[in-house]
mmCIF file of C-alpha atoms and ligand atoms in Angstrom:
data_model
loop_
_atom_site.group_PDB
_atom_site.id
_atom_site.type_symbol
_atom_site.label_atom_id
_atom_site.label_comp_id
_atom_site.label_asym_id
_atom_site.label_seq_id
_atom_site.Cartn_x
_atom_site.Cartn_y
_atom_site.Cartn_z
ATOM 1 C CA MET V 1 99.296 104.721 114.065
ATOM 2 C CA PRO V 2 99.370 102.628 117.462
ATOM 3 C CA ALA V 3 97.947 104.606 120.734
ATOM 4 C CA ILE V 4 100.420 104.794 122.445
ATOM 5 C CA PHE V 5 100.349 105.007 126.274
ATOM 6 C CA LYS V 6 102.072 106.831 128.841
ATOM 7 C CA SER V 7 102.726 106.581 132.669
ATOM 8 C CA PRO V 8 105.841 106.021 135.869
ATOM 9 C CA ALA V 9 106.545 102.598 136.055
ATOM 10 C CA PHE V 10 108.501 99.893 138.031
ATOM 11 C CA VAL V 11 110.122 97.197 136.662
ATOM 12 C CA LEU V 12 109.282 94.183 138.135
ATOM 13 C CA SER V 13 110.624 91.501 135.904
ATOM 14 C CA GLY V 14 111.697 90.604 132.167
ATOM 15 C CA GLN V 15 112.296 87.035 130.203
ATOM 16 C CA ASP V 16 113.650 86.356 127.049
ATOM 17 C CA LEU V 17 110.941 85.894 124.310
ATOM 18 C CA GLY V 18 112.332 84.335 121.017
ATOM 19 C CA GLU V 19 115.631 85.332 119.658
ATOM 20 C CA SER V 20 115.581 88.314 120.167
ATOM 21 C CA ASP V 21 113.382 90.147 122.566
ATOM 22 C CA ARG V 22 112.743 90.530 125.534
ATOM 23 C CA LEU V 23 108.700 90.281 127.904
ATOM 24 C CA ILE V 24 109.258 92.683 130.613
ATOM 25 C CA THR V 25 106.823 92.857 133.502
ATOM 26 C CA PHE V 26 105.840 96.369 134.669
ATOM 27 C CA TYR V 27 103.613 98.153 137.472
ATOM 28 C CA THR V 28 102.721 101.401 136.015
ATOM 29 C CA MET V 29 100.661 104.280 138.059
ATOM 30 C CA LEU V 30 98.435 104.528 136.060
ATOM 31 C CA ARG V 31 97.078 101.036 135.271
ATOM 32 C CA GLY V 32 98.628 98.563 137.833
ATOM 33 C CA LYS V 33 99.709 95.872 136.187
ATOM 34 C CA MET V 34 101.844 95.614 132.182
ATOM 35 C CA HIS V 35 103.242 93.495 129.603
ATOM 36 C CA GLY V 36 105.479 94.883 127.100
ATOM 37 C CA ILE V 37 107.823 93.398 124.086
ATOM 38 C CA ALA V 38 111.325 94.559 123.924
ATOM 39 C CA LYS V 39 111.818 94.466 120.491
ATOM 40 C CA GLY V 40 115.929 93.800 120.100
ATOM 41 C CA ALA V 41 116.529 93.603 123.561
ATOM 42 C CA LYS V 42 118.010 90.380 124.014
ATOM 43 C CA ARG V 43 120.684 91.136 120.882
ATOM 44 C CA SER V 44 121.609 94.694 121.646
ATOM 45 C CA ARG V 45 121.484 95.813 125.240
ATOM 46 C CA ARG V 46 122.505 99.558 123.248
ATOM 47 C CA ARG V 47 118.636 100.530 122.705
ATOM 48 C CA PHE V 48 116.968 99.989 126.175
ATOM 49 C CA VAL V 49 120.447 100.923 128.530
ATOM 50 C CA ASN V 50 119.629 99.694 131.853
ATOM 51 C CA ALA V 51 116.510 101.029 132.110
ATOM 52 C CA LEU V 52 114.972 97.341 132.205
ATOM 53 C CA GLU V 53 116.212 96.581 134.811
ATOM 54 C CA PRO V 54 113.991 95.116 137.728
ATOM 55 C CA PHE V 55 112.603 96.960 140.072
ATOM 56 C CA THR V 56 114.079 100.403 138.101
ATOM 57 C CA MET V 57 112.023 103.592 138.224
ATOM 58 C CA LEU V 58 110.793 104.740 134.080
ATOM 59 C CA ASP V 59 109.061 107.245 132.804
ATOM 60 C CA LEU V 60 107.487 104.300 130.178
ATOM 61 C CA SER V 61 106.012 104.891 126.514
ATOM 62 C CA LEU V 62 103.751 101.694 125.081
ATOM 63 C CA ALA V 63 102.073 101.408 121.762
ATOM 64 C CA LEU V 64 99.246 99.698 122.632
ATOM 65 C CA PRO V 65 98.327 96.995 120.404
ATOM 66 C CA ARG V 66 94.998 98.023 117.518
ATOM 67 C CA THR V 67 93.314 94.877 117.796
ATOM 68 C CA THR V 68 94.624 91.709 119.520
ATOM 69 C CA GLY V 69 98.550 91.176 120.783
ATOM 70 C CA LEU V 70 101.394 92.531 123.182
ATOM 71 C CA ASN V 71 101.931 96.015 123.964
ATOM 72 C CA ARG V 72 105.599 96.892 122.485
ATOM 73 C CA ILE V 73 107.713 99.217 124.191
ATOM 74 C CA ASP V 74 108.035 102.349 121.928
ATOM 75 C CA SER V 75 110.517 104.299 124.800
ATOM 76 C CA THR V 76 111.619 104.702 127.487
ATOM 77 C CA GLU V 77 113.022 106.533 130.691
ATOM 78 C CA ILE V 78 114.771 106.010 133.627
ATOM 79 C CA MET V 79 113.869 108.514 136.394
ATOM 80 C CA ASP V 80 115.481 106.865 139.304
ATOM 81 C CA ASN V 81 117.417 103.190 139.136
ATOM 82 C CA PHE V 82 117.914 103.151 142.728
ATOM 83 C CA PRO V 83 121.797 102.702 142.357
ATOM 84 C CA VAL V 84 122.750 101.375 146.488
ATOM 85 C CA ILE V 85 120.191 98.776 146.038
ATOM 86 C CA ARG V 86 121.933 97.014 143.360
ATOM 87 C CA HIS V 87 125.940 97.695 145.112
ATOM 88 C CA ARG V 88 124.301 95.863 148.315
ATOM 89 C CA VAL V 89 123.129 91.069 147.825
ATOM 90 C CA GLU V 90 121.002 92.101 151.066
ATOM 91 C CA CYS V 91 119.021 95.215 149.784
ATOM 92 C CA PHE V 92 118.740 93.667 146.729
ATOM 93 C CA ILE V 93 117.491 90.470 147.200
ATOM 94 C CA MET V 94 114.652 92.707 149.696
ATOM 95 C CA ALA V 95 114.143 94.353 146.383
ATOM 96 C CA SER V 96 113.540 91.511 143.703
ATOM 97 C CA LEU V 97 111.711 89.063 146.902
ATOM 98 C CA CYS V 98 109.051 92.837 147.207
ATOM 99 C CA CYS V 99 108.243 93.158 143.710
ATOM 100 C CA GLU V 100 108.291 89.179 143.300
ATOM 101 C CA LEU V 101 105.202 89.490 144.972
ATOM 102 C CA VAL V 102 103.747 92.601 143.822
ATOM 103 C CA ASN V 103 103.439 90.482 140.577
ATOM 104 C CA LEU V 104 102.020 87.402 141.971
ATOM 105 C CA TRP V 105 99.229 89.600 144.184
ATOM 106 C CA THR V 106 97.871 91.372 141.492
ATOM 107 C CA LYS V 107 96.535 90.928 138.176
ATOM 108 C CA GLU V 108 96.862 93.051 134.917
ATOM 109 C CA ASN V 109 94.667 96.105 133.870
ATOM 110 C CA ASP V 110 94.113 96.423 137.687
ATOM 111 C CA THR V 111 94.800 100.160 138.587
ATOM 112 C CA GLN V 112 95.622 99.796 142.743
ATOM 113 C CA GLU V 113 97.552 103.475 143.127
ATOM 114 C CA GLU V 114 98.459 102.940 146.726
ATOM 115 C CA ILE V 115 100.006 99.967 145.797
ATOM 116 C CA PHE V 116 102.734 101.790 143.317
ATOM 117 C CA LYS V 117 102.798 104.388 146.625
ATOM 118 C CA LEU V 118 103.875 101.443 148.314
ATOM 119 C CA LEU V 119 105.935 100.328 145.902
ATOM 120 C CA GLN V 120 107.811 103.921 145.232
ATOM 121 C CA TRP V 121 108.455 104.540 148.576
ATOM 122 C CA TYR V 122 109.758 101.219 149.431
ATOM 123 C CA LEU V 123 112.558 101.726 147.624
ATOM 124 C CA LYS V 124 113.314 104.849 147.908
ATOM 125 C CA SER V 125 113.414 104.228 151.211
ATOM 126 C CA LEU V 126 115.830 100.986 150.800
ATOM 127 C CA ASN V 127 118.067 102.843 148.346
ATOM 128 C CA ASP V 128 118.453 105.836 151.538
ATOM 129 C CA GLY V 129 119.327 103.011 153.577
ATOM 130 C CA LEU V 130 116.306 102.084 156.045
ATOM 131 C CA HIS V 131 116.970 98.840 157.567
ATOM 132 C CA PRO V 132 115.943 96.371 154.913
ATOM 133 C CA ARG V 133 114.498 93.808 156.216
ATOM 134 C CA LYS V 134 112.444 96.587 158.766
ATOM 135 C CA THR V 135 111.453 98.331 155.760
ATOM 136 C CA THR V 136 110.234 94.830 153.763
ATOM 137 C CA LEU V 137 108.151 93.655 156.805
ATOM 138 C CA PHE V 138 106.518 97.065 156.471
ATOM 139 C CA PHE V 139 105.931 96.348 152.268
ATOM 140 C CA LYS V 140 105.062 92.783 153.055
ATOM 141 C CA THR V 141 102.441 93.535 155.923
ATOM 142 C CA LEU V 142 101.311 96.778 154.125
ATOM 143 C CA LEU V 143 100.836 95.206 150.633
ATOM 144 C CA LEU V 144 98.957 91.487 152.179
ATOM 145 C CA ALA V 145 96.173 94.354 153.646
ATOM 146 C CA MET V 146 95.696 96.320 149.980
ATOM 147 C CA ALA V 147 95.375 92.702 148.393
ATOM 148 C CA GLY V 148 92.121 92.092 150.867
ATOM 149 C CA TYR V 149 94.588 89.869 153.637
ATOM 150 C CA GLY V 150 94.944 91.797 155.826
ATOM 151 C CA PRO V 151 94.799 89.515 158.837
ATOM 152 C CA ASP V 152 92.736 90.089 162.302
ATOM 153 C CA PHE V 153 95.215 91.689 164.718
ATOM 154 C CA ASP V 154 92.247 93.142 167.280
ATOM 155 C CA GLN V 155 90.093 90.183 168.959
ATOM 156 C CA CYS V 156 89.610 86.442 169.429
ATOM 157 C CA LEU V 157 88.893 84.088 166.366
ATOM 158 C CA LEU V 158 86.603 82.951 169.030
ATOM 159 C CA CYS V 159 85.671 85.400 171.607
ATOM 160 C CA LYS V 160 85.717 88.290 169.753
ATOM 161 C CA ARG V 161 87.275 89.955 172.123
ATOM 162 C CA PRO V 162 90.833 92.085 172.426
ATOM 163 C CA PRO V 163 94.270 89.284 174.547
ATOM 164 C CA MET V 164 94.179 90.056 177.587
ATOM 165 C CA SER V 165 97.431 87.365 178.146
ATOM 166 C CA ASP V 166 101.504 87.663 177.164
ATOM 167 C CA HIS V 167 100.756 85.429 173.507
ATOM 168 C CA VAL V 168 98.833 84.253 171.624
ATOM 169 C CA ILE V 169 98.201 81.457 169.163
ATOM 170 C CA PHE V 170 97.986 82.811 165.628
ATOM 171 C CA LYS V 171 96.124 80.534 162.826
ATOM 172 C CA ILE V 172 97.700 81.221 160.179
ATOM 173 C CA HIS V 173 94.382 79.490 157.002
ATOM 174 C CA ALA V 174 92.247 81.610 159.114
ATOM 175 C CA GLY V 175 93.619 84.847 159.042
ATOM 176 C CA GLY V 176 93.653 85.981 163.280
ATOM 177 C CA PHE V 177 95.058 84.664 166.381
ATOM 178 C CA ILE V 178 92.646 83.025 169.186
ATOM 179 C CA CYS V 179 93.776 84.026 173.106
ATOM 180 C CA SER V 180 94.875 82.214 176.102
ATOM 181 C CA GLU V 181 91.315 81.981 177.557
ATOM 182 C CA CYS V 182 90.427 80.402 174.415
ATOM 183 C CA TRP V 183 93.379 78.765 173.473
ATOM 184 C CA ASN V 184 92.660 74.603 175.683
ATOM 185 C CA SER V 185 91.667 73.047 172.694
ATOM 186 C CA VAL V 186 93.234 74.204 170.027
ATOM 187 C CA ASP V 187 97.490 72.674 168.214
ATOM 188 C CA ARG V 188 99.331 75.251 169.860
ATOM 189 C CA THR V 189 101.635 75.890 166.326
ATOM 190 C CA HIS V 190 103.109 79.613 166.376
ATOM 191 C CA LYS V 191 102.175 80.612 169.239
ATOM 192 C CA ILE V 192 103.286 84.583 168.666
ATOM 193 C CA SER V 193 103.585 87.342 171.473
ATOM 194 C CA LEU V 194 101.652 90.145 172.468
ATOM 195 C CA GLY V 195 104.069 92.776 170.811
ATOM 196 C CA THR V 196 104.849 90.744 168.339
ATOM 197 C CA LEU V 197 100.687 90.758 167.244
ATOM 198 C CA LYS V 198 100.615 94.794 168.284
ATOM 199 C CA SER V 199 103.194 96.204 165.905
ATOM 200 C CA LEU V 200 101.419 94.159 162.594
ATOM 201 C CA ARG V 201 98.684 95.390 164.168
ATOM 202 C CA HIS V 202 100.484 98.387 164.398
ATOM 203 C CA ILE V 203 102.099 98.360 160.454
ATOM 204 C CA GLN V 204 97.847 97.136 159.458
ATOM 205 C CA ASN V 205 96.030 100.253 161.362
ATOM 206 C CA GLY V 206 99.168 102.944 159.800
ATOM 207 C CA SER V 207 100.614 104.125 157.226
ATOM 208 C CA VAL V 208 104.007 104.435 155.829
ATOM 209 C CA ASP V 209 104.578 107.006 158.139
ATOM 210 C CA ASN V 210 105.028 104.803 161.279
ATOM 211 C CA PHE V 211 108.283 103.746 160.180
ATOM 212 C CA HIS V 212 110.333 106.262 162.535
ATOM 213 C CA ARG V 213 107.771 105.262 165.512
ATOM 214 C CA LEU V 214 107.795 101.925 165.888
ATOM 215 C CA THR V 215 110.289 99.620 167.568
ATOM 216 C CA MET V 216 110.628 96.220 167.368
ATOM 217 C CA THR V 217 113.133 93.659 169.518
ATOM 218 C CA ASP V 218 114.740 91.414 167.423
ATOM 219 C CA SER V 219 112.300 88.367 169.189
ATOM 220 C CA VAL V 220 109.294 90.167 167.427
ATOM 221 C CA PHE V 221 110.885 91.141 164.363
ATOM 222 C CA GLU V 222 111.848 87.280 163.578
ATOM 223 C CA GLU V 223 108.252 86.684 164.246
ATOM 224 C CA ALA V 224 106.500 88.821 163.044
ATOM 225 C CA TRP V 225 108.799 87.982 159.643
ATOM 226 C CA SER V 226 108.076 84.955 160.363
ATOM 227 C CA LEU V 227 104.625 84.835 160.404
ATOM 228 C CA MET V 228 104.256 87.429 157.698
ATOM 229 C CA LYS V 229 105.780 84.892 155.285
ATOM 230 C CA GLY V 230 103.965 82.422 156.029
ATOM 231 C CA LEU V 231 100.653 84.233 155.290
ATOM 232 C CA HIS V 232 102.068 85.285 151.736
ATOM 233 C CA CYS V 233 102.285 81.688 151.386
ATOM 234 C CA HIS V 234 99.756 80.745 152.082
ATOM 235 C CA HIS V 235 97.218 83.273 150.410
ATOM 236 C CA LEU V 236 99.296 82.355 147.399
ATOM 237 C CA GLU V 237 99.149 78.273 147.671
ATOM 238 C CA ARG V 238 103.345 78.924 147.283
ATOM 239 C CA VAL V 239 106.836 79.683 147.913
ATOM 240 C CA PRO V 240 107.799 82.486 146.278
ATOM 241 C CA SER V 241 111.565 81.791 144.691
ATOM 242 C CA SER V 242 112.550 84.755 146.439
ATOM 243 C CA TYR V 243 112.559 82.696 149.498
ATOM 244 C CA GLU V 244 115.317 80.529 148.108
ATOM 245 C CA ALA V 245 117.354 83.693 147.943
ATOM 246 C CA PHE V 246 117.253 84.361 151.011
ATOM 247 C CA ASN V 247 118.864 80.801 152.050
ATOM 248 C CA GLY V 248 121.568 81.299 149.935
ATOM 249 C CA LEU V 249 121.876 84.281 152.096
ATOM 250 C CA LYS V 250 122.219 83.772 155.799
ATOM 251 C CA LEU V 251 124.772 80.772 154.472
ATOM 252 C CA GLU V 252 127.134 82.949 153.089
ATOM 253 C CA ILE V 253 126.927 84.982 156.668
ATOM 254 C CA ARG V 254 127.543 82.330 158.677
ATOM 255 C CA LYS V 255 131.241 81.352 156.413
HETATM 256 ZN ZN1 ZN F 1 89.325 83.784 172.942
#
């Protein structure tokens, strides 16, 4: 008998494997990211009835190989399939982006229960109808910090003092900002407002409990959104493919 591993888990992604199987990527509470083969899932959808759709929360059982090889999915029980997210295009794209980011940022069998909890808070909030872009901004800011790449929002990279004026220059490559006293000699792309800096600091230093307390103007929100996208893409050295779907979404809205 193979060893059975059981854990609550989220489905991050899936891909076809050979003629009849699918290879599913999960984020589990007990062991972080894990893969499992869904035997026969491509040929018959009945066996796993919707359990392997992206961002479904499962009670997962994996049969672990005795020596080498892949885990096999032994059983799945749906704990939550977040139906509202699936019926709203914007929420679906946001949730897909966040699952893709978790997949890109994490390594196999590297347990980070805080990432599991963040994903759980995020999908539940999205499903409960909380502002999709704001919840996604919280998610992306906190995930970046959990991955160990949270920028320094507190002090200027050069003079090490807190910002004194309304704007700063953000240096994505250096993971911090340059204040107006020091910015004479630097390239001024990525100028952001103090409000944006403070909002991101508030999110990063706090927790999801700060969600309702933080209010942001549209311009602060847009700046924070684009800065977070820039930081994730820079550190991951790629543009996550879900961002393409955002471009499609914007076009659709414009029509
Ligand atoms: Zn300075």
